[in-house]
mmCIF file of C-alpha atoms in Angstrom:
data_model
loop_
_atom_site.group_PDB
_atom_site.id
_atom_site.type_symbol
_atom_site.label_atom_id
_atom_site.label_comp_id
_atom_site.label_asym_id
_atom_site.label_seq_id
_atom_site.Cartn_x
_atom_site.Cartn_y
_atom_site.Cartn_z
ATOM 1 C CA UNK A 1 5.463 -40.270 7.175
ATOM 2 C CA UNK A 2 6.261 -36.725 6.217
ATOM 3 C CA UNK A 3 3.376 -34.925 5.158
ATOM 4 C CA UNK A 4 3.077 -32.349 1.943
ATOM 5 C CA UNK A 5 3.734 -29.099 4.206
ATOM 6 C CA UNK A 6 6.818 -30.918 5.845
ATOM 7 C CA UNK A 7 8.000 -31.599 2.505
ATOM 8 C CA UNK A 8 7.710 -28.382 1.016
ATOM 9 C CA UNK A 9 9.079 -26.743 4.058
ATOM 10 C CA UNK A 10 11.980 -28.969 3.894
ATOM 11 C CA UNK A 11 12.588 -28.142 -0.221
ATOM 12 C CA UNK A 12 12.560 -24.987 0.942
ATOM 13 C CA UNK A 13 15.411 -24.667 3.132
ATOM 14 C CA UNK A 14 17.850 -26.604 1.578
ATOM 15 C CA UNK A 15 16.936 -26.163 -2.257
ATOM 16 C CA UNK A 16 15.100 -22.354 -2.389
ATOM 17 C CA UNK A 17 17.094 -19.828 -3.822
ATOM 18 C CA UNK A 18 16.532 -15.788 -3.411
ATOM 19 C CA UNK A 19 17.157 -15.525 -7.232
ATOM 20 C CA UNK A 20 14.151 -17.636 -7.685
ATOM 21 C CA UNK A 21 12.136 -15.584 -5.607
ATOM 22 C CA UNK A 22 13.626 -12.676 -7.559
ATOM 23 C CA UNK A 23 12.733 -14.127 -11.172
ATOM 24 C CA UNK A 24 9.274 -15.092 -9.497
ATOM 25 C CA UNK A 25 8.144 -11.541 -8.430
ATOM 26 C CA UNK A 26 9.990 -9.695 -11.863
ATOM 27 C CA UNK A 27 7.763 -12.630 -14.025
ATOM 28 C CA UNK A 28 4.640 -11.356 -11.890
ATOM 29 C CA UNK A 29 5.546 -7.593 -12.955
ATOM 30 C CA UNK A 30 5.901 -8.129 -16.317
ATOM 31 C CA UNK A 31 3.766 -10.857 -17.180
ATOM 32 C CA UNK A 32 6.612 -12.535 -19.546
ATOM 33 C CA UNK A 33 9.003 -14.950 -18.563
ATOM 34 C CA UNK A 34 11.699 -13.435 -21.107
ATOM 35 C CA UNK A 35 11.326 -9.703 -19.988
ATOM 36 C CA UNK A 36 12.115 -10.605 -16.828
ATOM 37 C CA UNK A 37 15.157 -12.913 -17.934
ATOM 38 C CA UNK A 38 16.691 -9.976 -20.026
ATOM 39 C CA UNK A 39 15.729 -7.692 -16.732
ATOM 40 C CA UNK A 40 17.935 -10.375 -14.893
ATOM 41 C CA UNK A 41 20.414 -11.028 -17.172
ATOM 42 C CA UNK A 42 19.836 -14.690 -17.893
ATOM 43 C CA UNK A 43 18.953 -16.833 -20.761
ATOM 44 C CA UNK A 44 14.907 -17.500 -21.558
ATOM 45 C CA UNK A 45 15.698 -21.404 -21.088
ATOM 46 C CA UNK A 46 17.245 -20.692 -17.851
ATOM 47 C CA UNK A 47 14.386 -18.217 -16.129
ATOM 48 C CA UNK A 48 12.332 -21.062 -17.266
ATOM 49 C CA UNK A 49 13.880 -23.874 -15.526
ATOM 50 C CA UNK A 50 14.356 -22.103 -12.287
ATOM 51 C CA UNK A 51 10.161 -21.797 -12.678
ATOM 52 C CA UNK A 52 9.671 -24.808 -13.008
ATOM 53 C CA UNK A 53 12.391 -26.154 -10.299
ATOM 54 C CA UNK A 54 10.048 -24.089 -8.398
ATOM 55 C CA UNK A 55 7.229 -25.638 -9.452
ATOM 56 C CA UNK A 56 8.293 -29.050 -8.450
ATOM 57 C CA UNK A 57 9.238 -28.220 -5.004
ATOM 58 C CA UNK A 58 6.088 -26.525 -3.988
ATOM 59 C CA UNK A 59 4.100 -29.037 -5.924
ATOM 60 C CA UNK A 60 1.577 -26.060 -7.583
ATOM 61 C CA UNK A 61 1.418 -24.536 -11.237
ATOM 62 C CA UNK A 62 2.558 -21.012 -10.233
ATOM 63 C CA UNK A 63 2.196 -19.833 -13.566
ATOM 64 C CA UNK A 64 -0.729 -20.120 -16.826
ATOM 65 C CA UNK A 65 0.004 -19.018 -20.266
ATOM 66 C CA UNK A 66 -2.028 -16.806 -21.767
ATOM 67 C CA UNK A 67 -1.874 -15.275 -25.467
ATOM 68 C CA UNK A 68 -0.932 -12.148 -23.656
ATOM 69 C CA UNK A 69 2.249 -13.731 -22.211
ATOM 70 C CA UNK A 70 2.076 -15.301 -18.561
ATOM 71 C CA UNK A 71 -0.273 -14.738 -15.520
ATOM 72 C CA UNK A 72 0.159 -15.878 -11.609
ATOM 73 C CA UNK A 73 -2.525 -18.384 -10.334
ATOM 74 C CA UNK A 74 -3.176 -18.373 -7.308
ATOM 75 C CA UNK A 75 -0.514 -20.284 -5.817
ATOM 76 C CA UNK A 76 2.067 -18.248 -8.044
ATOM 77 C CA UNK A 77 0.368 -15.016 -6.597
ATOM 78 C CA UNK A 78 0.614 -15.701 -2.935
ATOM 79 C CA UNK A 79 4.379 -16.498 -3.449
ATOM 80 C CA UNK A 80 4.981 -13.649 -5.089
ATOM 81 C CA UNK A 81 3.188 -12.181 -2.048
ATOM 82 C CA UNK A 82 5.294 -13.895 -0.010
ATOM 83 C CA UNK A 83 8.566 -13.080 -1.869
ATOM 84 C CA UNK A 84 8.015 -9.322 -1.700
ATOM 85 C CA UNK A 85 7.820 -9.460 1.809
ATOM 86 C CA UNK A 86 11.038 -11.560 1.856
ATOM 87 C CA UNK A 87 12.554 -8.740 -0.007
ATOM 88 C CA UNK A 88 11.074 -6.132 1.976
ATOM 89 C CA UNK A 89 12.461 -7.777 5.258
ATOM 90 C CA UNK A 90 16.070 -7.862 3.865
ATOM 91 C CA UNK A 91 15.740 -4.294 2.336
ATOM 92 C CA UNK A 92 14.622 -3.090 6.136
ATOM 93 C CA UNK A 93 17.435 -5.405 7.779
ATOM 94 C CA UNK A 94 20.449 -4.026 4.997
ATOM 95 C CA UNK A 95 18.923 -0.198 6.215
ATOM 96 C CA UNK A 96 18.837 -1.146 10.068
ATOM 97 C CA UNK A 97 22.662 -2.612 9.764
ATOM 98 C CA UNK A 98 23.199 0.710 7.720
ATOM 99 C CA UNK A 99 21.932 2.561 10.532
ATOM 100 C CA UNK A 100 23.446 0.968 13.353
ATOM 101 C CA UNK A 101 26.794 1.166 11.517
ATOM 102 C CA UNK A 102 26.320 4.687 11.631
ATOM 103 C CA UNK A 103 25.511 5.308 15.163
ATOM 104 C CA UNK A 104 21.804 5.547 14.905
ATOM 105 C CA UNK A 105 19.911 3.144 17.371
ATOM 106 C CA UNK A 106 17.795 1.427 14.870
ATOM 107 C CA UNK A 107 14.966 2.405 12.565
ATOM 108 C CA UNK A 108 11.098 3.041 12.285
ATOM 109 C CA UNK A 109 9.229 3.041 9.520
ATOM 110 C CA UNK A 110 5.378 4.766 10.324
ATOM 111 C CA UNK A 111 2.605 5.088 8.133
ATOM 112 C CA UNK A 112 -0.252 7.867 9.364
ATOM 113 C CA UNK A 113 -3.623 8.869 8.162
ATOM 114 C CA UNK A 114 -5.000 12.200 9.155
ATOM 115 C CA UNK A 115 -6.165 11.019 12.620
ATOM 116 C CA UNK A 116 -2.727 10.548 14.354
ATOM 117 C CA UNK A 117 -1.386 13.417 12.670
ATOM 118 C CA UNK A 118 -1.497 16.162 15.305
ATOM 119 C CA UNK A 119 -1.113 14.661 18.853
ATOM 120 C CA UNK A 120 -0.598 10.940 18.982
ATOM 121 C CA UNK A 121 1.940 10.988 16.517
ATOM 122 C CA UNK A 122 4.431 13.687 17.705
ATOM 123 C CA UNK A 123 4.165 12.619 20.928
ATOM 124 C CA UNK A 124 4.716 9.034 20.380
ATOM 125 C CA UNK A 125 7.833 10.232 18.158
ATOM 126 C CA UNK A 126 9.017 12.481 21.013
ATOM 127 C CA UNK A 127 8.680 9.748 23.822
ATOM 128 C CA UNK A 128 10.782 7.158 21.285
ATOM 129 C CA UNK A 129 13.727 9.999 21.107
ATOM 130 C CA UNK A 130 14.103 10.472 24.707
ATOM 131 C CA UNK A 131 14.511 6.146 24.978
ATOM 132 C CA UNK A 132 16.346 5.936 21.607
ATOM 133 C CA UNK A 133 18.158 9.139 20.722
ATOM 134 C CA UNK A 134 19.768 8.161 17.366
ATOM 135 C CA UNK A 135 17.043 6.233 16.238
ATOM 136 C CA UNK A 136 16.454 6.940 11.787
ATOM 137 C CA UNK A 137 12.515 7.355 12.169
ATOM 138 C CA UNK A 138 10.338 7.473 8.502
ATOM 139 C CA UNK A 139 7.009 9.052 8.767
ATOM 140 C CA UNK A 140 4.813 8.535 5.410
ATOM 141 C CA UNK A 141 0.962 10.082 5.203
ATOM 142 C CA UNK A 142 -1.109 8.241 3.137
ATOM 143 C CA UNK A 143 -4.854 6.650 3.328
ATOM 144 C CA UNK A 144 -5.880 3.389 4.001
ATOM 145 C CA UNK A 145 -5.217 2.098 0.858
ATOM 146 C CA UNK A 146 -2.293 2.845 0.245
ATOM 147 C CA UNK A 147 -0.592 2.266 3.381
ATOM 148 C CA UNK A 148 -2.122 -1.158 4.144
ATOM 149 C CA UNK A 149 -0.550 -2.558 0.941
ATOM 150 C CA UNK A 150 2.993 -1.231 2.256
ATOM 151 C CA UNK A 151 2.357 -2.659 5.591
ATOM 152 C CA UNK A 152 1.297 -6.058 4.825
ATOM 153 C CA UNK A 153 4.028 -6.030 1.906
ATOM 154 C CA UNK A 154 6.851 -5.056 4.631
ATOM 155 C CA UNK A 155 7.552 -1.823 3.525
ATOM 156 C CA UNK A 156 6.305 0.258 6.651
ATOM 157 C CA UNK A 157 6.665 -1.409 10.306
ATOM 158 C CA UNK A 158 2.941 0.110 11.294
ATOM 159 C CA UNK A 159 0.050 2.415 10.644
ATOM 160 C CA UNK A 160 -1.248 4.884 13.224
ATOM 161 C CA UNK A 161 -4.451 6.124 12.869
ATOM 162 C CA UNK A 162 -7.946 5.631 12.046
ATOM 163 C CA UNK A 163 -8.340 1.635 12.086
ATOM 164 C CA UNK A 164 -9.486 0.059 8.919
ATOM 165 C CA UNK A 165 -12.984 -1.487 8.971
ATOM 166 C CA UNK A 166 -13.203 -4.096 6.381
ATOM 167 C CA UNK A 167 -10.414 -4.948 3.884
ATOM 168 C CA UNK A 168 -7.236 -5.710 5.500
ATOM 169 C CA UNK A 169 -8.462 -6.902 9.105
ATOM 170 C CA UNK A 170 -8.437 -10.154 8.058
ATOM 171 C CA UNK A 171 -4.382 -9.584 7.972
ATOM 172 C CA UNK A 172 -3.193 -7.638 10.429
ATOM 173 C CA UNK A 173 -3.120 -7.129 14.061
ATOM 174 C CA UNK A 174 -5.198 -4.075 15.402
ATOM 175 C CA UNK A 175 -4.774 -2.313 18.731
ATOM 176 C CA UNK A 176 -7.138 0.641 19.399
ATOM 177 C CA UNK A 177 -6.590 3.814 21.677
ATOM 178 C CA UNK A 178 -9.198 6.329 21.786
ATOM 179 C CA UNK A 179 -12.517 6.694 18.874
ATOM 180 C CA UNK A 180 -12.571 9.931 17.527
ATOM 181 C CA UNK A 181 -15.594 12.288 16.474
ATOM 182 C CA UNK A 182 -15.837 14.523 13.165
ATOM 183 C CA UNK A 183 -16.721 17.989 13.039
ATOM 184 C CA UNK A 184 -17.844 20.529 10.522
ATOM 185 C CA UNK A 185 -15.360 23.229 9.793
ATOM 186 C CA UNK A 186 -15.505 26.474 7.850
ATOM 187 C CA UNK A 187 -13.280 29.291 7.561
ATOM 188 C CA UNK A 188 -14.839 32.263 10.056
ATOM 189 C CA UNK A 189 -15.835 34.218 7.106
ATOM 190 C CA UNK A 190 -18.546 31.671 6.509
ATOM 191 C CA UNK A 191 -21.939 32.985 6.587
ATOM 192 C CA UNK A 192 -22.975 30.100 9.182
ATOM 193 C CA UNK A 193 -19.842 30.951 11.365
ATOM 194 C CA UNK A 194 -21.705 31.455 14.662
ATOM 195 C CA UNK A 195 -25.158 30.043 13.796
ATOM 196 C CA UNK A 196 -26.323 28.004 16.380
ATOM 197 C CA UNK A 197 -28.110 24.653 15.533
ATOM 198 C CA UNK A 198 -27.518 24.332 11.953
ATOM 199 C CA UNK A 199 -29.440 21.818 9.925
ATOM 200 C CA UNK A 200 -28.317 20.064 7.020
ATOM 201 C CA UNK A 201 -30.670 21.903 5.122
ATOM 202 C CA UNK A 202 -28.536 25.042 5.293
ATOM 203 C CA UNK A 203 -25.541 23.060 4.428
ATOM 204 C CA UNK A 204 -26.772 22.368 1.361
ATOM 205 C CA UNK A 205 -25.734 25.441 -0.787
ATOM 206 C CA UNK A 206 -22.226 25.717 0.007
ATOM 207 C CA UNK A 207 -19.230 23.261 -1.501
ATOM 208 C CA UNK A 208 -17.810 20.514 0.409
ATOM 209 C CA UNK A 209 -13.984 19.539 1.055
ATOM 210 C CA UNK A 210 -14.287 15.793 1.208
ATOM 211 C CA UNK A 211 -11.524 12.896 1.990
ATOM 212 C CA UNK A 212 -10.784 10.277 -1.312
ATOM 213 C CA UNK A 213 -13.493 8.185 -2.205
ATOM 214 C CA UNK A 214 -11.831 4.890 -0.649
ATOM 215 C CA UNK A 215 -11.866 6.154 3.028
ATOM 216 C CA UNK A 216 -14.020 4.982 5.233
ATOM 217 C CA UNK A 217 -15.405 8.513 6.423
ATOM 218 C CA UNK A 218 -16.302 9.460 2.428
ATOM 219 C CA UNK A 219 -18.409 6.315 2.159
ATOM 220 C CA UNK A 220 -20.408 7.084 5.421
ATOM 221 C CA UNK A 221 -20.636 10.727 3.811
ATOM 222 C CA UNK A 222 -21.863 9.941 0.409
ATOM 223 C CA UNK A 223 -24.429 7.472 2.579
ATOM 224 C CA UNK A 224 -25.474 9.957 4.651
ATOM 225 C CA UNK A 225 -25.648 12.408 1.089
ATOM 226 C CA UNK A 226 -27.959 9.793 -0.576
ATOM 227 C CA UNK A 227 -30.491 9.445 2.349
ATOM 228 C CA UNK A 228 -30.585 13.184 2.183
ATOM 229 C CA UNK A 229 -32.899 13.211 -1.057
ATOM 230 C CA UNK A 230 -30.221 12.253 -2.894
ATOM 231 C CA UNK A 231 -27.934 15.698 -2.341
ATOM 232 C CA UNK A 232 -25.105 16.302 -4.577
ATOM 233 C CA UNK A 233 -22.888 18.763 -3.575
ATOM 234 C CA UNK A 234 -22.677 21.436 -6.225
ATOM 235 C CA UNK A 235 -18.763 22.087 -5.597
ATOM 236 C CA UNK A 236 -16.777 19.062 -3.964
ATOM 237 C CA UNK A 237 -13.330 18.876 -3.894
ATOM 238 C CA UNK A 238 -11.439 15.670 -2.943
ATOM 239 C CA UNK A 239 -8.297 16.414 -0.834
ATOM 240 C CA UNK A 240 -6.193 15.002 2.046
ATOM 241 C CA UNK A 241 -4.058 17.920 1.937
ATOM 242 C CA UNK A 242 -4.791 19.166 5.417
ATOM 243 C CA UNK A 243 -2.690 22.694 4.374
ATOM 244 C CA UNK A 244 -4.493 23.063 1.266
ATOM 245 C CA UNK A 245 -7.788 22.453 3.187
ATOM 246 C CA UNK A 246 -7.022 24.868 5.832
ATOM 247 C CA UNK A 247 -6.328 27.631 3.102
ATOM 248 C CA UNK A 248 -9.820 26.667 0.481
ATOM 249 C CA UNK A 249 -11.252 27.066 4.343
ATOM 250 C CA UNK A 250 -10.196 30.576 4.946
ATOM 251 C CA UNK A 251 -11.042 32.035 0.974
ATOM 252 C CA UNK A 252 -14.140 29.777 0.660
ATOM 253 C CA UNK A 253 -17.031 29.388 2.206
ATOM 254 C CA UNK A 254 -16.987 25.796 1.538
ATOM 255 C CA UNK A 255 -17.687 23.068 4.592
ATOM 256 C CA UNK A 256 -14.887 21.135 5.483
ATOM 257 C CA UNK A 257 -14.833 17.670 7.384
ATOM 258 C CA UNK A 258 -12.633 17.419 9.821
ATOM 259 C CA UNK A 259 -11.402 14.594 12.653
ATOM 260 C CA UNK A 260 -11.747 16.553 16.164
ATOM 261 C CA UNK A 261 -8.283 16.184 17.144
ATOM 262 C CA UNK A 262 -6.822 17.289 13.676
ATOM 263 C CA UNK A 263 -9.177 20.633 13.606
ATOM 264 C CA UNK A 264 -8.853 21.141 17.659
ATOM 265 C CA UNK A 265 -5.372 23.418 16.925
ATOM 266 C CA UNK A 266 -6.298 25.815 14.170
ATOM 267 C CA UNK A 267 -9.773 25.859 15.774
ATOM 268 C CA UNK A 268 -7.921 26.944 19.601
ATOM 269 C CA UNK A 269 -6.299 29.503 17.752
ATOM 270 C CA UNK A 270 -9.110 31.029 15.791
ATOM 271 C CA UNK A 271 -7.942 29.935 12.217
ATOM 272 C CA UNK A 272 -10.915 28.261 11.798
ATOM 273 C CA UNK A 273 -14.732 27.860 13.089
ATOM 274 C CA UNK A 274 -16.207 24.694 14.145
ATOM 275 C CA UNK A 275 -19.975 24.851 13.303
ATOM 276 C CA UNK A 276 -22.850 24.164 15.271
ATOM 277 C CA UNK A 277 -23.706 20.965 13.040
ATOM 278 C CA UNK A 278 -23.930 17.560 14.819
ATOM 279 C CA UNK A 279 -21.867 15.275 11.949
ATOM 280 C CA UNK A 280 -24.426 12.246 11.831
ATOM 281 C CA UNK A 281 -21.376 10.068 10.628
ATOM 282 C CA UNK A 282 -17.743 9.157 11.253
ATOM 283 C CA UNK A 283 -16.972 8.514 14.782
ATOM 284 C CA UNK A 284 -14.785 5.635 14.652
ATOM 285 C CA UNK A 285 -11.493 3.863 16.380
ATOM 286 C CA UNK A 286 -7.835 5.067 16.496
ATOM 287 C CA UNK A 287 -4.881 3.142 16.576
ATOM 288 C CA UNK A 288 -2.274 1.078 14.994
ATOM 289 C CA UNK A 289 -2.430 -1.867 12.597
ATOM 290 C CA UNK A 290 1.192 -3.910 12.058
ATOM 291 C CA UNK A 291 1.802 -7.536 11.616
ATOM 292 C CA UNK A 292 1.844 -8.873 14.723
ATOM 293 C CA UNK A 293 4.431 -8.037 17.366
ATOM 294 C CA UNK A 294 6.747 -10.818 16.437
ATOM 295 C CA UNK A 295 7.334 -8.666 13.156
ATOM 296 C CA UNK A 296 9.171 -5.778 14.769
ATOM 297 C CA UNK A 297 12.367 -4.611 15.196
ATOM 298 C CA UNK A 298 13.754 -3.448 18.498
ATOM 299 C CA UNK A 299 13.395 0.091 17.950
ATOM 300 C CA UNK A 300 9.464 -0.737 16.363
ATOM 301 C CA UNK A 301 8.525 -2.424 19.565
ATOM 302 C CA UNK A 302 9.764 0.849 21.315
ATOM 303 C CA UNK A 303 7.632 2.828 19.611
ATOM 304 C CA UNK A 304 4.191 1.037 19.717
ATOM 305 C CA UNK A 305 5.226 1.383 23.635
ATOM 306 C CA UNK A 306 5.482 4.739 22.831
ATOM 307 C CA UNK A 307 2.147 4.979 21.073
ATOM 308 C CA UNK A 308 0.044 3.286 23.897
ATOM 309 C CA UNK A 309 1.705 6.128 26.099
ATOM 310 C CA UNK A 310 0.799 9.108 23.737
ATOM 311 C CA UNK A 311 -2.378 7.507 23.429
ATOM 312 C CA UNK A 312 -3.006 7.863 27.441
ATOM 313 C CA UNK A 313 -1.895 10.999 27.281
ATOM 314 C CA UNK A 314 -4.037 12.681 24.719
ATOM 315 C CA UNK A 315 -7.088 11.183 25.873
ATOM 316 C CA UNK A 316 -6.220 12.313 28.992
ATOM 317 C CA UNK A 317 -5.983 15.806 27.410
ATOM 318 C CA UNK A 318 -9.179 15.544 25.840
ATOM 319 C CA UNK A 319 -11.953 17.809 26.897
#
């Protein structure tokens, strides 16, 4: 006896239609079943057949009415989920045929956070071109936050860098390299420049140049603020911006937190000043979230070979 997942499964192959899925995730947008017809280009009575055609096939009210128009339940929101990735995978497969069509050996598309910035990345990217030299490769920088959504929604292949700690584990497959330390960085016009064994106490005066307020390394900051009779820095800017940081550095003397690796270059070459301050806080893993192996393209499983080779490699530069 088929059971109620067989079933669906089954409706789903021979009755599910992409322009459902397409009505579904425009009706989740909009919250209104005739926007999203007009957006389509079909009749009201017709976007709200296909609904419930759907609804009947996956056996679950995808959609409750509201006096404010219509809103997902749950089972409507994890199809939508589900949809956008389906869109997201033909999207990437119409660019990779694009690609190949012109000579390029299929595509990447990378997410990166601060952490993977300077070393990892490049090097991964560099190891990739000698194995794939036509390969289109997309870098995008972003936190966390918004990178994870693009990942688990299709839109990037992987993320490389720091390793989220709680939100999107659950989701995603996690492979980790190296941890990496923080430091303390000023410009070397900063009266501390030099100072050895600085306590937080002489921090205290000057501004800080913080990460956004969803990272993981802000929290452990403001934390680590709070137990530190409840210290408020009188001038904190919020910034990701690692050239605008390095400048505020050099014309401020404002205290800037840095990942080692990222601050290791302009520190080598005397454009900055680590200070003698042991950062209490944000040592943690880097490496690279995707979606399981399964999920990548030829030229994606490349590079996360690539990536476990860079990742040798700089730790095996590290002092």
């Amino acid at each position: 006896m088929a059971t109620r997942h067989t079933r669906i499964v089954d409706r789903a192959l021979t009755r599910l239609k992409l322009r459902q899925l397409r009505l579904l995730v425009v009706v989740g947008q909009h919250g209104s079943i005739q926007n999203a017809a007009r957006d389509l280009g079909i009749s009201q009575p017709a976007a709200t057949k296909m609904i419930q055609d759907l609804e009947l096939d996956f056996e679950v009210k995808l959609f409750e009415r509201t006096n404010r128009g219509v809103v997902p339940t749950v089972f409507g929101a994890a199809l939508i989920r589900h949809g956008k990735l389906i869109f997201a995978q033909v999207s990437n497969a119409a660019q990779e045929l694009d690609d190949l069509s012109e000579g390029n050996s299929g595509r990447v598309v990378v997410g990166t956070l601060l952490a993977a910035s300077p070393r990892l990345l490049p090097i991964a990217v560099e190891r990739l071109l000698e194995d794939r030299p036509k390969v289109a490769i997309k870098i995008i920088e972003g936190t966390n936050e918004v990178l994870m959504p693009a990942l688990l929604s299709g839109e990037i292949d992987m993320v490389v860098g720091r390793l989220p700690s709680h939100r999107h584990r659950s989701k995603i497959t996690q492979e980790k390299f190296f941890d990496e330390s923080v430091l303390a960085v000023a410009g070397l016009q900063h009266p501390l420049c030099g100072v050895a064994n600085i306590g937080f106490e002489q921090l205290m005066p000057f501004g800080w140049i913080l990460p956004p307020v969803e990272t993981t390394l802000r929290r452990q900051a403001d934390q680590y603020f709070i137990r530190q009779q409840q210290y408020v820095p009188g001038i904190a800017i919020e910034s990701v911006s690692y050239l605008a940081n390095r400048s505020l550095l050099r014309s401020h003397d404002f205290v800037g937190l840095m990942p080692a690796d990222v601050a290791a270059l302009d520190i080598n070459n005397g454009l900055l000043s680590q200070l003698d301050w042991d950062v209490p806080f944000g040592a943690g893993p880097v490496g690279v979230s995707h979606r399981g192996e399964q999920s990548l393209s030829p030229a994606g499983s490349t590079f996360l070979d690539a990536l476990r080779v860079a990742a040798k490699t700089v730790q095996g530069a590290a002092p």
